[in-house]
Amino acid sequence: MSTVVLLLITGLGLGALYFLIASGLSLIYGLMGVLNFAHGSFLTLGAFAGFELARRLDGASWGTFFLTVILGALVGAAVAALTELLLIRRLYNRHIEQVLVTVGLALASVALFEGIWGTDPIYVSAPEWFSQTTEILGARIPNDRFILIAAAVIVLLGIVFFLRYTRFGLVIRAGVENRSMVTALGIDVRKAFTVVFAIGGAAAGLGGVLASHYFGYVSPHLGGSLLIFAFIVTVIGGLGSLAGAAIASVIVAVLQQFANFYLGGTGDLVVVLLLAGVLLVRPSGLLGRKA
Amino acid sequence: MTDRPVLTVEHLGLSIGGARIIDDVSLSVAEGEMLGVIGPNGAGKTTLFNLISGLMVPTEGRVELEGVDVTSHSIPRRARAGLGRTFQTSSLFGGLTALENARLAAQSKLGGALSVVRFPRSRDAATEIAQQRLAEVGLADYADTDAGVLSHGDKRKLEIAMLLAQEPRVILLDEPMAGVSSGDVAGLVEVIRTVHKSGRTVLMVEHHMDVVLGLVDRVAVMHHGSVLACDTPDKVMADATVQSAYLGESL
């Protein structure tokens, strides 16, 4: 029983991490039709920004931790907004070029990060509480999982609130449904594009700082390795659906944890099989619109 | 109604590969007037509509909105200048509520004030405009219904509400009755009548002649790309050329 609880909550923590990346991917694809392969770089940069701040301050204090989370989100948002303004904006409706540019940016940024921070993992310091455990139903759960789950829930509620109750949110929801109609109404959707990129980048940057605590280190490949699963989550959940991304994040991560433990480390394989199954049975994903 | 023209079309023509699709059409719609354009299929009604709304560019002549030549303006630019139009294909956001659809249109009019932190459900200007327009077309009770599940007639009413929320100087209606079930036609006609009675300027292209004749101040009859007659419904119906060339032929 305690093993099941441990796997379940660890899976939820990993799912939370996937969601922080997938939410941005899904919104960006939903509104603009852009598959952003550079999204992992926003995460990695957020993680390094957090690390740089933490090593200048007291890395073991809660105050520093919250500052690194905020900095990670801000750096992620700024870099994502710049990426949209400088690169993606020129390439709307040119999907091949978009993929090439974002893949190129992902490769170049990893090389840049390796140049600055080296190729070895850098271990991060965290408040004492993170490395302790809390006992739930006999399972000793590492505390950082709870931080991840709480952060993902806050981000999910924040994005839902933003989409439902703000003017930009209304433009974005309408744009996801029919972008050209929004333009025909005389509304400049390009502003909404930048805002969506910034939100996605903020969630990824925040996820980067939290990922560095989940794994215990930062490396230039942190974002890239998570991005693959975030893409799988986005496709299973349905491209463009935030709720789908949230549900699929949990399903994929929990399944991965259980398969790793009970089926001899086959977690990644099971996830890819799940992806194949969903694509065969329901190509638009769990909550996606029909293509 | 005054005599000041809001929309003027002068010697408009469109030739494609030597064929004259629209031939020397001149019309004007006065402030507060409702002008109907009728004609059999293939007469050039929709082409004329597209030339006025900016979807197509004429080869001759000009389109003026309040004295300003808008012939070469893009569709969004015409929309900002006050030319509001409906689309034959549904232009609603099915996943948004009726109020949100109307609100979005109102937001476009309020333009620059696209603030991130303003809340659409609180009582702000855009929401108030949206609610008023929904009430005007009789959809107040459906404000929180998703647009996608409305009946076809109600969808058309919502499109008109969205159009009104943009506060255009002239309203272009492209075959508003197309695809609407016979049971919904009367309600939709009433909505268009109300819109016109409130003093708005309307140009309507419509195939259903009985609908047009009962609604408009003046009617233009098109045939083979040109306007045969343009006058009050009574006079047009009595016009011998119209009777022989169009009514006699199609009825």
XYZ file of N, CA and C in Angstrom, chain A residues 2 19 58 103 162 181 260:
21
model
N 1.872 1.246 0.900
C 2.695 2.448 0.992
C 3.457 2.683 -0.312
N 2.985 19.144 -16.688
C 1.913 20.105 -16.969
C 2.461 21.523 -17.116
N 21.329 32.965 0.218
C 21.349 31.778 1.065
C 20.435 30.719 0.457
N 13.414 24.406 -33.495
C 14.377 23.322 -33.282
C 15.795 23.901 -33.250
N -7.412 33.433 -15.875
C -7.014 34.430 -16.877
C -7.828 34.283 -18.161
N -11.376 34.878 -37.779
C -12.598 35.608 -37.444
C -12.301 36.722 -36.447
N 7.673 1.828 -14.309
C 9.081 1.776 -13.924
C 9.290 0.862 -12.730
